[in-house]
XYZ file of C-alpha atoms in Angstrom:
559
model
C -24.132 -36.949 -27.522
C -22.401 -35.293 -30.462
C -25.029 -32.555 -30.391
C -24.445 -31.956 -26.652
C -20.674 -31.861 -27.145
C -21.082 -29.330 -29.952
C -23.288 -27.199 -27.696
C -20.697 -27.341 -24.868
C -17.918 -26.283 -27.254
C -20.059 -23.404 -28.479
C -20.682 -22.215 -24.907
C -16.975 -22.494 -24.056
C -16.021 -20.555 -27.178
C -18.574 -17.844 -26.374
C -17.308 -17.634 -22.783
C -13.710 -17.219 -23.861
C -14.703 -14.554 -26.406
C -16.677 -12.618 -23.796
C -13.777 -12.919 -21.332
C -11.782 -10.585 -23.548
C -14.331 -7.809 -23.081
C -13.798 -5.139 -20.408
C -14.852 -6.287 -16.949
C -18.134 -4.907 -15.671
C -17.914 -2.656 -12.649
C -21.573 -1.582 -12.612
C -20.814 2.008 -13.566
C -22.394 4.136 -16.279
C -21.136 7.363 -17.768
C -23.479 10.307 -17.268
C -22.252 12.730 -19.921
C -24.695 15.437 -18.863
C -23.429 15.535 -15.301
C -19.790 15.013 -16.296
C -19.524 12.345 -13.619
C -19.540 8.582 -13.340
C -22.973 7.593 -12.122
C -23.149 4.662 -9.711
C -25.834 2.127 -10.632
C -27.060 0.162 -7.621
C -26.321 -3.488 -8.314
C -29.447 -4.771 -6.588
C -31.814 -2.246 -8.192
C -30.424 -3.260 -11.552
C -30.625 -7.037 -11.103
C -33.834 -7.477 -9.111
C -35.947 -4.906 -10.976
C -39.376 -5.893 -12.391
C -39.665 -8.889 -10.057
C -36.606 -10.530 -11.601
C -35.733 -13.706 -9.659
C -32.401 -15.341 -8.849
C -32.841 -18.885 -10.187
C -29.672 -20.334 -8.657
C -30.392 -19.311 -5.058
C -29.918 -22.061 -2.461
C -32.920 -24.428 -2.387
C -33.822 -23.846 -6.040
C -34.394 -26.486 -8.732
C -30.765 -26.228 -9.847
C -28.830 -29.172 -8.419
C -25.474 -27.410 -8.168
C -22.922 -27.441 -5.378
C -22.322 -24.475 -3.098
C -18.865 -24.201 -4.628
C -20.365 -23.765 -8.115
C -22.956 -21.334 -6.719
C -20.112 -19.245 -5.325
C -18.834 -18.711 -8.887
C -22.009 -17.726 -10.734
C -25.591 -16.464 -10.621
C -28.424 -16.850 -13.141
C -31.605 -14.744 -13.159
C -35.056 -15.411 -14.621
C -34.549 -12.781 -17.343
C -31.427 -14.615 -18.532
C -28.907 -12.291 -16.850
C -25.872 -14.444 -16.147
C -23.055 -13.362 -13.816
C -19.749 -15.231 -13.523
C -16.776 -14.595 -11.283
C -13.993 -13.252 -13.465
C -11.542 -15.387 -11.468
C -13.440 -18.569 -12.443
C -14.426 -17.804 -16.031
C -12.594 -20.862 -17.374
C -13.536 -23.229 -14.548
C -14.935 -26.596 -15.627
C -17.865 -26.268 -13.228
C -18.907 -23.064 -15.009
C -18.812 -24.779 -18.436
C -20.855 -27.711 -17.094
C -23.463 -25.374 -15.624
C -23.831 -23.506 -18.927
C -24.227 -26.739 -20.869
C -26.877 -27.942 -18.393
C -28.821 -24.685 -18.746
C -28.748 -24.959 -22.533
C -30.000 -28.557 -22.414
C -32.919 -27.486 -20.200
C -33.699 -24.655 -22.642
C -33.547 -22.033 -19.885
C -32.876 -18.479 -21.187
C -29.280 -17.402 -20.615
C -27.503 -14.316 -21.902
C -23.796 -13.816 -22.551
C -21.877 -13.933 -19.259
C -21.196 -10.724 -17.403
C -17.979 -10.882 -15.396
C -17.986 -9.615 -11.815
C -16.098 -10.236 -8.582
C -16.612 -13.002 -6.029
C -17.689 -10.337 -3.531
C -20.444 -9.130 -5.852
C -21.785 -12.667 -6.289
C -21.695 -13.241 -2.506
C -23.617 -10.006 -1.928
C -26.209 -10.928 -4.563
C -26.980 -14.234 -2.842
C -27.058 -12.541 0.566
C -29.557 -10.008 -0.768
C -31.703 -12.700 -2.403
C -31.714 -14.970 0.666
C -32.798 -12.123 2.937
C -35.451 -10.626 0.659
C -36.791 -13.414 -1.558
C -40.451 -13.796 -0.649
C -39.978 -13.655 3.134
C -38.266 -10.568 4.479
C -38.076 -7.225 2.714
C -34.609 -5.741 2.492
C -34.666 -2.076 3.481
C -33.204 0.623 1.270
C -30.567 1.272 3.940
C -29.517 -2.390 4.014
C -29.328 -2.581 0.227
C -27.243 0.612 0.133
C -24.905 -0.737 2.804
C -24.317 -3.972 0.897
C -23.743 -1.987 -2.299
C -21.151 0.182 -0.527
C -19.332 -2.917 0.710
C -19.077 -4.123 -2.870
C -17.858 -0.714 -4.056
C -15.245 -0.678 -1.279
C -13.786 -4.056 -2.235
C -13.901 -3.298 -5.962
C -11.953 -0.059 -5.462
C -9.365 -1.911 -3.366
C -9.222 -4.652 -6.016
C -8.449 -2.126 -8.761
C -5.898 -0.364 -6.555
C -4.099 -3.575 -5.590
C -3.736 -4.621 -9.234
C -1.749 -1.420 -9.786
C 0.133 -1.727 -6.455
C -1.335 1.627 -5.361
C 0.008 2.766 -1.984
C -2.949 4.967 -0.966
C -6.551 5.502 -2.034
C -8.056 8.952 -1.365
C -11.814 9.582 -1.191
C -12.705 13.297 -1.085
C -16.371 13.946 -0.306
C -18.111 17.251 -1.019
C -20.840 18.220 -3.467
C -19.261 15.446 -5.531
C -17.018 12.556 -4.461
C -13.589 12.073 -6.020
C -11.536 8.848 -5.949
C -7.772 9.222 -6.408
C -4.981 6.623 -6.419
C -1.389 7.328 -5.418
C 0.462 5.376 -8.095
C 4.254 5.338 -7.858
C 4.083 8.391 -5.598
C 1.863 10.424 -7.960
C -1.817 11.284 -7.356
C -3.998 10.023 -10.230
C -7.730 10.767 -10.461
C -9.856 7.670 -11.054
C -13.552 8.497 -10.816
C -15.985 11.144 -9.664
C -19.369 10.280 -8.159
C -22.166 12.125 -6.392
C -21.847 13.527 -2.870
C -24.438 11.112 -1.448
C -22.424 8.144 -2.691
C -19.324 9.446 -0.901
C -21.156 9.962 2.401
C -22.578 6.426 2.294
C -19.248 4.957 1.182
C -17.253 6.497 4.039
C -19.814 5.356 6.634
C -19.743 1.819 5.249
C -15.929 1.640 5.223
C -15.846 2.738 8.870
C -18.428 0.090 9.780
C -16.364 -2.571 7.932
C -13.202 -1.794 9.952
C -11.969 -4.458 12.368
C -10.162 -1.992 14.651
C -11.865 1.377 15.168
C -13.660 3.690 17.580
C -17.055 2.453 18.738
C -18.941 5.096 16.731
C -18.354 6.966 13.503
C -18.177 10.718 14.019
C -18.156 12.782 10.849
C -16.682 15.881 12.508
C -13.772 14.168 14.284
C -10.408 12.795 13.190
C -10.558 9.010 13.481
C -8.221 6.175 12.608
C -9.122 2.535 11.953
C -7.831 -0.630 10.328
C -9.319 -3.273 8.056
C -7.864 -6.786 8.246
C -8.116 -9.722 5.837
C -11.524 -11.213 5.078
C -14.467 -10.646 7.415
C -18.158 -11.679 7.317
C -20.243 -9.825 4.753
C -22.808 -7.992 6.839
C -26.206 -9.636 6.415
C -24.932 -12.990 5.132
C -22.830 -16.043 5.833
C -20.431 -15.068 3.047
C -17.093 -13.298 3.308
C -16.089 -9.784 2.333
C -12.644 -10.589 0.931
C -9.708 -8.282 0.460
C -7.506 -9.106 -2.534
C -5.088 -11.910 -1.680
C -2.044 -9.604 -1.860
C -3.464 -7.026 0.597
C -2.691 -7.845 4.231
C -4.616 -4.938 5.718
C -5.791 -1.392 5.091
C -4.975 1.500 7.404
C -7.851 3.991 7.412
C -7.766 7.679 8.305
C -11.026 9.667 8.462
C -10.681 13.466 8.382
C -13.275 16.266 8.395
C -12.472 18.971 5.824
C -13.540 22.517 5.095
C -15.760 23.125 2.035
C -16.737 19.473 2.085
C -17.783 16.838 4.549
C -15.189 14.068 4.795
C -11.794 12.986 3.523
C -10.849 9.307 3.747
C -7.328 8.005 3.105
C -6.783 4.250 2.824
C -3.183 2.987 3.062
C -2.841 -0.475 1.500
C -0.419 -2.834 3.218
C 0.743 -5.536 0.841
C 1.875 -9.070 1.552
C 5.264 -10.282 0.388
C 5.245 -12.561 -2.632
C 7.209 -14.975 -0.424
C 4.886 -16.088 2.433
C 7.891 -16.799 4.643
C 8.981 -13.167 4.340
C 11.654 -11.653 2.131
C 15.036 -10.485 3.382
C 16.150 -9.185 -0.011
C 17.206 -5.542 0.364
C 18.540 -5.392 -3.196
C 15.037 -5.821 -4.627
C 14.009 -2.607 -2.855
C 16.703 -0.702 -4.769
C 19.584 -0.755 -2.294
C 23.042 -1.278 -3.771
C 26.125 -3.015 -2.368
C 27.244 0.178 -0.581
C 23.994 0.447 1.390
C 23.734 -3.306 1.910
C 27.201 -3.399 3.521
C 26.281 -0.570 5.904
C 23.043 -2.290 6.920
C 25.064 -5.453 7.572
C 27.362 -3.498 9.904
C 24.338 -2.098 11.773
C 22.854 -5.592 12.187
C 26.184 -6.914 13.464
C 26.114 -4.492 16.433
C 24.353 -6.257 19.297
C 23.753 -3.058 21.264
C 22.701 0.429 20.232
C 20.030 2.490 18.482
C 19.427 2.485 14.719
C 16.943 4.974 13.258
C 15.327 4.959 9.793
C 13.829 8.344 8.818
C 11.732 9.626 5.955
C 8.322 11.109 5.181
C 5.091 9.117 5.177
C 5.083 6.640 2.311
C 8.871 6.480 1.904
C 9.057 2.731 2.541
C 10.530 2.877 6.047
C 8.385 0.022 7.368
C 9.191 -2.253 4.425
C 12.933 -1.618 4.752
C 12.839 -2.323 8.491
C 10.748 -5.463 8.019
C 13.170 -6.943 5.502
C 16.139 -5.931 7.608
C 14.652 -7.633 10.681
C 13.961 -10.824 8.701
C 17.588 -10.729 7.534
C 18.785 -10.224 11.120
C 16.809 -13.249 12.346
C 18.163 -15.382 9.512
C 21.755 -14.324 10.239
C 21.282 -15.222 13.913
C 19.650 -18.580 13.015
C 16.489 -17.440 14.815
C 18.333 -17.799 18.137
C 17.491 -14.295 19.341
C 14.306 -12.882 20.846
C 13.067 -10.104 18.566
C 10.110 -8.108 19.898
C 8.246 -5.394 18.033
C 5.953 -2.672 19.381
C 3.785 -1.274 16.587
C 0.612 0.805 16.218
C -0.570 -1.358 14.540
C 1.696 -4.135 13.148
C 1.860 -3.550 9.390
C 3.861 -6.463 7.991
C 4.540 -9.940 9.416
C 8.099 -10.689 10.530
C 8.387 -14.497 10.772
C 10.233 -15.410 13.980
C 9.473 -12.143 15.797
C 6.923 -11.499 18.560
C 4.899 -8.561 17.261
C 3.065 -6.654 20.003
C 0.205 -4.386 18.854
C -0.822 -1.189 20.601
C -4.587 -1.394 21.191
C -7.429 0.248 23.108
C -6.330 3.776 22.246
C -8.553 6.396 20.637
C -6.970 9.801 21.261
C -3.366 10.735 20.491
C -2.705 11.073 24.216
C -4.049 7.568 24.853
C -1.985 6.191 21.958
C 1.209 7.656 23.401
C 0.306 6.253 26.804
C -0.442 2.776 25.453
C 2.637 2.831 23.216
C 4.838 3.698 26.193
C 3.161 0.967 28.239
C 3.729 -1.645 25.494
C 7.366 -0.610 25.051
C 7.958 -0.840 28.809
C 6.463 -4.342 28.728
C 8.757 -5.301 25.834
C 11.816 -4.199 27.827
C 10.704 -6.518 30.647
C 10.170 -9.482 28.286
C 13.783 -10.666 27.919
C 14.425 -9.172 24.444
C 17.641 -9.274 22.458
C 16.408 -6.819 19.842
C 13.431 -4.451 19.926
C 11.749 -2.836 16.924
C 9.736 0.282 17.805
C 7.283 1.065 15.001
C 7.620 4.831 15.344
C 9.274 7.219 17.793
C 6.791 10.076 18.029
C 7.023 11.353 21.593
C 9.689 12.119 24.207
C 8.541 9.237 26.416
C 8.958 6.750 23.537
C 12.340 8.222 22.580
C 13.570 7.959 26.182
C 12.521 4.318 26.345
C 14.351 3.516 23.094
C 17.520 4.958 24.593
C 16.829 3.072 27.807
C 16.667 -0.131 25.766
C 20.015 0.651 24.132
C 21.553 1.591 27.498
C 20.432 -1.694 29.034
C 22.254 -3.786 26.438
C 19.733 -4.303 23.629
C 19.676 -3.603 19.941
C 16.897 -1.123 19.163
C 15.517 -0.193 15.727
C 12.911 2.486 15.105
C 11.546 5.001 12.594
C 11.307 8.768 12.883
C 10.051 11.671 10.802
C 13.157 13.684 9.844
C 14.318 15.339 6.616
C 17.704 13.631 6.353
C 20.015 11.232 8.141
C 21.970 14.044 9.881
C 18.685 15.708 10.884
C 17.777 12.645 12.992
C 20.162 13.898 15.675
C 18.588 17.365 15.581
C 15.083 15.905 15.719
C 15.874 13.767 18.776
C 17.501 16.741 20.495
C 14.445 18.894 19.788
C 12.206 16.161 21.226
C 14.099 16.500 24.514
C 16.767 13.771 24.475
C 19.743 14.869 26.559
C 22.896 15.810 24.580
C 25.095 13.423 26.571
C 23.003 10.507 25.232
C 23.076 11.769 21.642
C 26.833 12.288 21.795
C 27.560 8.647 22.646
C 28.476 6.570 19.536
C 28.059 3.443 21.675
C 24.346 4.293 21.819
C 23.703 5.954 18.435
C 24.834 3.337 15.933
C 23.077 4.023 12.647
C 21.187 6.918 11.022
C 19.269 6.239 7.802
C 17.144 8.476 5.599
C 15.130 7.039 2.709
C 13.019 8.177 -0.240
C 11.188 6.256 -2.953
C 11.984 7.177 -6.581
C 9.946 6.137 -9.601
C 11.827 3.710 -11.831
C 12.061 4.327 -15.556
C 10.492 1.712 -17.757
C 13.513 0.008 -19.384
C 11.495 -0.756 -22.518
C 10.470 2.772 -23.529
C 12.915 5.136 -21.759
C 14.624 7.724 -23.972
C 18.020 9.380 -23.937
C 18.265 12.847 -22.351
C 19.531 13.903 -25.781
C 15.888 14.106 -26.884
C 15.652 17.188 -24.649
C 18.730 18.916 -26.013
C 18.469 22.679 -25.554
C 16.049 22.445 -22.634
C 16.922 23.919 -19.182
C 17.251 20.444 -17.649
C 19.638 19.363 -20.414
C 21.883 22.359 -19.705
C 21.760 21.740 -15.931
C 22.856 18.151 -16.514
C 25.707 19.297 -18.790
C 26.844 21.782 -16.127
C 26.727 19.116 -13.404
C 28.082 15.998 -15.139
C 29.356 17.094 -18.550
C 29.293 14.816 -21.582
C 29.422 11.714 -19.375
C 26.008 12.594 -17.981
C 24.603 13.366 -21.429
C 25.648 9.933 -22.697
C 24.274 7.919 -19.764
C 21.130 9.668 -18.503
C 17.627 8.727 -19.636
C 14.202 10.330 -19.311
C 10.733 8.792 -19.309
C 9.423 7.763 -22.704
C 5.926 7.846 -24.200
C 4.930 4.677 -22.373
C 4.396 1.139 -23.599
C 2.428 -1.984 -22.793
C 5.041 -3.127 -20.251
C 4.542 -0.038 -18.044
C 0.858 0.576 -18.712
C 1.763 3.530 -20.966
C 3.066 5.602 -18.040
C 6.811 5.665 -18.749
C 7.565 4.403 -15.219
C 7.364 0.955 -13.704
C 7.509 0.619 -9.921
C 9.637 2.472 -7.389
C 13.001 1.961 -5.752
C 14.393 2.994 -2.384
C 17.357 5.368 -2.262
C 19.052 5.740 1.113
C 21.696 7.822 2.831
C 23.288 6.050 5.793
C 25.565 7.348 8.545
C 27.510 5.222 11.018
C 28.433 8.157 13.279
C 31.396 8.681 15.551
C 31.660 11.083 18.500
C 33.021 13.977 16.425
C 30.130 13.847 13.929
C 27.592 13.681 16.759
C 29.207 16.573 18.628
C 29.195 18.781 15.523
C 25.489 18.042 14.968
C 24.596 18.750 18.608
C 26.469 22.061 18.386
C 24.467 23.025 15.248
C 27.564 22.764 13.044
C 25.584 20.870 10.401
C 27.685 21.851 7.360
C 30.928 20.877 9.132
C 29.367 17.613 10.309
C 28.312 16.665 6.770
C 31.719 17.633 5.303
C 33.349 15.444 7.955
C 30.953 12.574 7.253
C 31.612 12.707 3.490
C 35.380 13.239 3.644
C 36.376 11.182 6.695
C 33.642 8.581 7.149
C 33.170 7.683 3.467
C 29.641 9.082 3.550
C 27.336 9.480 0.583
C 24.426 11.976 0.757
C 21.032 11.109 -0.703
C 21.620 13.277 -3.775
C 24.833 11.450 -4.674
C 23.105 8.084 -4.207
C 20.255 9.228 -6.460
C 22.652 10.501 -9.151
C 24.351 7.087 -9.180
C 20.979 5.452 -9.986
C 20.300 8.120 -12.586
C 23.592 7.435 -14.387
C 22.728 3.728 -14.372
C 19.521 4.596 -16.233
C 17.234 3.479 -13.407
C 15.651 6.857 -12.546
C 15.355 10.093 -14.455
C 16.614 13.581 -13.746
C 13.168 14.905 -12.819
C 12.951 12.399 -9.969
C 16.397 13.392 -8.670
C 15.481 17.074 -8.707
C 12.089 16.384 -7.179
C 13.629 14.959 -4.009
C 17.135 16.431 -3.938
C 17.005 19.871 -5.580
C 18.494 21.122 -8.843
C 21.159 18.786 -10.067
C 23.804 21.476 -10.693
C 23.522 22.930 -7.167
C 25.084 21.534 -4.040
C 22.856 21.449 -0.948
C 23.146 24.307 1.540
C 23.213 23.193 5.179
């Protein structure tokens, strides 16, 4: 017994030591090609008639739950789920193998999806049915897909870009910046894109390489060819997929990751997004108005959907869930507990999407709503229905692509909304424009004084004087807390207008400069640049971020 206990301790110690090693992702560096070469998982593991000893029905009396965590091959190759490396069942299995004097190598840590695919491959091909090269490639691509999403979700990446040409490039958008991850061969990219399309839960019936196609991947779905599950990381609700043909290449895939809230009941905390008391008070006033249209604008990836989701959760909480909140979205991105979220489906072309969106919004207006959330206003018919909802006594919230809060009025006018509707402050209640700014790492940020004599230092002195010099920080060299990037996360910065009839009339008459002067001087308005400078002086964002979104800091905007 003492000998067995000593052996178990030795195995546990070895496992913990190996756990500190970098995780295997089945990639090798090909220095001659200057690319990362993909090694097919199945070719590597099942070569030379290597057998999977732990397959179901084998001599190993282990539970299916233990089998889900590990795999042992006849050549001693031993794979363990990195999420279960310290599980007691894993230690017991290793001790049992040692007692039976079965060869076992140091554990190699992989994902649960890789282990599931290995068993699926073995069960289909072990001695009975040959697995075709196409099927093996497809299963490999599914693993690659989930592993890329796993790596992206750990960094809270907003988008993953796959650019396929003579080679295939993988890029992550981290904190708003494109960062190259890997480069593979062109054949890998072609197979990867086809497999991702086939894995989608909502998509066109057929993949067409030369057409623009959209799709969506939801939660966990069956792993093709097995009874196992292809699992998205637990913090990823869904993935929005966009397939684009490109010149001088073959395909360009963009995957937008939609993350779950840490709080499963939904968060209503606007402060955690970066909003201050000034913005929070204005959002409260917009929520307190039972009737009227509120619009949140910004470019793709500016956090509009997240802001609206949290605001709607807050609205439901303030009303004690005694209102009927309906949403019309294409597709629903984030859950809003207490709301009825209506997806737009069965639409392939843009024309069909607009038609189905209009149909769904018309249905929502006939479904006894108190408040309606329209995912995006992108056509005249949708815009007219949002105004119809406000005219008929409902609160309506929506998003729009516009450059600024004042420009929302111009954008709606250009879409075809009649001026008499835009000029009514009883209908147009709130105009919001938002951007996401990278936050400085508080542990390694440096004073702007380290850049004394530089052009940006002089611009800051011209704009804010010595006060700015004393309070502004820039990104540092990076540290462990921020992953050696100098930035850690992003924060929303908003400009918000609660318009009156004079402001609206000036905007409709193309008197933009006068309208903004009136908003700032008479309506206590604060443009986006001023809101960003406030965060900069608090040391939350740096000057480069302010100038990136708002122009040079010592110049006032020209309207």
